[in-house]
Amino acid sequence: TGSTFRNCAHAAIGINGQDVSIRRNVIRDSQQPFYVMDWGGGAKKFKNILIEYNTITNSGSPSYDPSSGAGTTTLGSVLIQRNVFVNSATSYGNESALFVVDPYGSNSFYSALRAITTRFQTDENCFYNTNGLTPMFSFYAAAGSYGSSGKVYSRSEWQALGYDVNSVFENPLVDAEGRATSTGCANKGRFGGL
């Protein structure tokens, strides 16, 4: 809580386990701002994970990889809200999007995550791509032998799934401290709600 991360390789914050809150951080120039996955150590549960009020700029895709855990029965609640994501990608695909969920996950994990809406929720965030790319979200997108349920979704398709329905898609005008100053994003990110 309340930290600044810069130039981090792989993930600025790696999350493995349960009862975790990632709040009020600034993450800049990192390969991935956060990555929720089984990093080893035997936790293999993703429950009660809250990621909110973070400002993330010039970094890769935040990721959630539930199939790296023990099984679909270990899936709990992951809530991602009120963050600012400024992405500088020049193209999107199954491993690179505004948000990436388990690109190589199976149909069973796709179904388990979609079956109970509290298992994965993302809303009231602010998204922006500095290169003007159309918003895209990767959700079980690799297909082929991995599964055929997901794909790379457009903004409207992502919102039709119930994700980021109340999120804002605009330039947040982030200042040097990590404060979003645009009208739609000022209540989000590191200094949102203060």
Short mmCIF file of C-alpha atoms in Angstrom, two decimals, residues 38-151:
data_model
loop_
_atom_site.label_atom_id
_atom_site.label_comp_id
_atom_site.label_asym_id
_atom_site.label_seq_id
_atom_site.Cartn_x
_atom_site.Cartn_y
_atom_site.Cartn_z
CA ASP A 38 0.46 -19.43 -8.74
CA TRP A 39 4.06 -18.37 -8.14
CA GLY A 40 4.84 -21.59 -6.23
CA GLY A 41 4.83 -22.16 -2.52
CA GLY A 42 1.66 -24.20 -2.34
CA ALA A 43 -1.00 -21.48 -1.84
CA LYS A 44 -2.86 -22.34 -5.07
CA LYS A 45 -5.88 -20.27 -4.07
CA PHE A 46 -7.06 -16.95 -5.36
CA LYS A 47 -9.56 -15.70 -2.80
CA ASN A 48 -10.39 -12.29 -1.41
CA ILE A 49 -7.96 -10.39 -3.63
CA LEU A 50 -8.65 -6.66 -3.87
CA ILE A 51 -6.74 -4.44 -6.32
CA GLU A 52 -7.93 -0.85 -6.12
CA TYR A 53 -6.87 2.80 -6.32
CA ASN A 54 -3.60 2.16 -8.19
CA THR A 55 -2.14 4.31 -10.96
CA ILE A 56 -0.35 2.33 -13.65
CA THR A 57 1.43 4.12 -16.50
CA ASN A 58 3.58 3.07 -19.45
CA SER A 59 3.42 -0.58 -18.42
CA GLY A 60 2.31 -3.84 -19.97
CA SER A 61 -0.93 -5.70 -19.40
CA PRO A 62 -2.18 -6.51 -15.91
CA SER A 63 -2.86 -10.25 -15.76
CA TYR A 64 -4.91 -12.81 -13.88
CA ASP A 65 -4.04 -16.47 -14.52
CA PRO A 66 -6.36 -18.68 -12.43
CA SER A 67 -5.53 -21.93 -14.23
CA SER A 68 -2.03 -21.79 -12.71
CA GLY A 69 -3.68 -22.79 -9.39
CA ALA A 70 -4.78 -26.24 -8.22
CA GLY A 71 -8.19 -26.35 -9.84
CA THR A 72 -11.46 -24.59 -10.49
CA THR A 73 -12.67 -25.19 -6.93
CA THR A 74 -9.93 -22.90 -5.57
CA LEU A 75 -11.27 -19.87 -7.40
CA GLY A 76 -12.51 -17.20 -5.00
CA SER A 77 -13.14 -13.49 -5.38
CA VAL A 78 -10.82 -11.18 -7.29
CA LEU A 79 -12.01 -7.56 -7.41
CA ILE A 80 -10.20 -4.95 -9.53
CA GLN A 81 -11.67 -1.47 -9.23
CA ARG A 82 -10.97 2.26 -9.30
CA ASN A 83 -7.54 1.91 -10.92
CA VAL A 84 -5.99 3.99 -13.68
CA PHE A 85 -4.39 1.95 -16.47
CA VAL A 86 -2.36 3.90 -19.05
CA ASN A 87 -1.07 1.43 -21.62
CA SER A 88 1.44 2.24 -24.37
CA ALA A 89 1.10 -0.93 -26.46
CA THR A 90 1.29 -0.60 -30.23
CA SER A 91 -0.81 -3.74 -30.85
CA TYR A 92 -3.06 -6.11 -28.90
CA GLY A 93 -3.36 -9.90 -28.94
CA ASN A 94 -4.04 -12.81 -26.64
CA GLU A 95 -1.04 -11.93 -24.38
CA SER A 96 -1.26 -8.15 -24.69
CA ALA A 97 -4.41 -6.11 -24.10
CA LEU A 98 -5.77 -3.57 -21.64
CA PHE A 99 -6.33 -6.55 -19.38
CA VAL A 100 -5.31 -10.22 -19.85
CA VAL A 101 -7.12 -13.14 -18.21
CA ASP A 102 -5.61 -16.62 -18.56
CA PRO A 103 -4.78 -16.63 -22.29
CA TYR A 104 -3.90 -20.33 -22.21
CA GLY A 105 -6.63 -21.44 -19.83
CA SER A 106 -9.03 -24.27 -20.58
CA ASN A 107 -12.75 -24.16 -21.28
CA SER A 108 -13.38 -25.52 -17.76
CA PHE A 109 -11.62 -22.53 -16.18
CA TYR A 110 -13.44 -20.14 -18.50
CA SER A 111 -16.77 -21.70 -17.44
CA ALA A 112 -15.85 -21.72 -13.74
CA LEU A 113 -14.85 -18.06 -13.79
CA ARG A 114 -18.00 -17.02 -15.67
CA ALA A 115 -20.37 -19.23 -13.60
CA ILE A 116 -20.05 -17.18 -10.41
CA THR A 117 -19.72 -13.46 -11.09
CA THR A 118 -17.95 -12.68 -7.81
CA ARG A 119 -14.99 -14.86 -8.84
CA PHE A 120 -13.70 -12.11 -11.11
CA GLN A 121 -14.96 -8.55 -11.10
CA THR A 122 -13.48 -5.46 -12.69
CA ASP A 123 -15.26 -2.11 -12.79
CA GLU A 124 -15.00 1.65 -12.23
CA ASN A 125 -11.49 1.74 -13.69
CA CYS A 126 -9.97 4.24 -16.12
CA PHE A 127 -8.33 2.88 -19.29
CA TYR A 128 -6.26 4.69 -21.90
CA ASN A 129 -3.83 3.73 -24.64
CA THR A 130 -1.29 6.41 -25.54
CA ASN A 131 -1.12 5.20 -29.15
CA GLY A 132 -4.87 5.49 -29.75
CA LEU A 133 -5.56 1.75 -29.99
CA THR A 134 -9.16 0.62 -29.75
CA PRO A 135 -9.71 -0.92 -26.29
CA MET A 136 -9.29 -4.72 -26.32
CA PHE A 137 -9.42 -7.28 -23.51
CA SER A 138 -7.97 -10.79 -23.64
CA PHE A 139 -10.08 -13.41 -21.86
CA TYR A 140 -9.09 -17.06 -22.46
CA ALA A 141 -8.00 -15.97 -25.93
CA ALA A 142 -5.39 -18.48 -27.16
CA ALA A 143 -7.94 -21.05 -28.40
CA GLY A 144 -6.69 -24.12 -30.24
CA SER A 145 -5.73 -26.97 -27.91
CA TYR A 146 -6.12 -24.64 -24.90
CA GLY A 147 -9.86 -24.10 -25.31
CA SER A 148 -12.30 -22.34 -27.56
CA SER A 149 -14.50 -20.41 -25.12
CA GLY A 150 -12.69 -17.07 -25.01
CA LYS A 151 -11.13 -14.54 -27.35
#
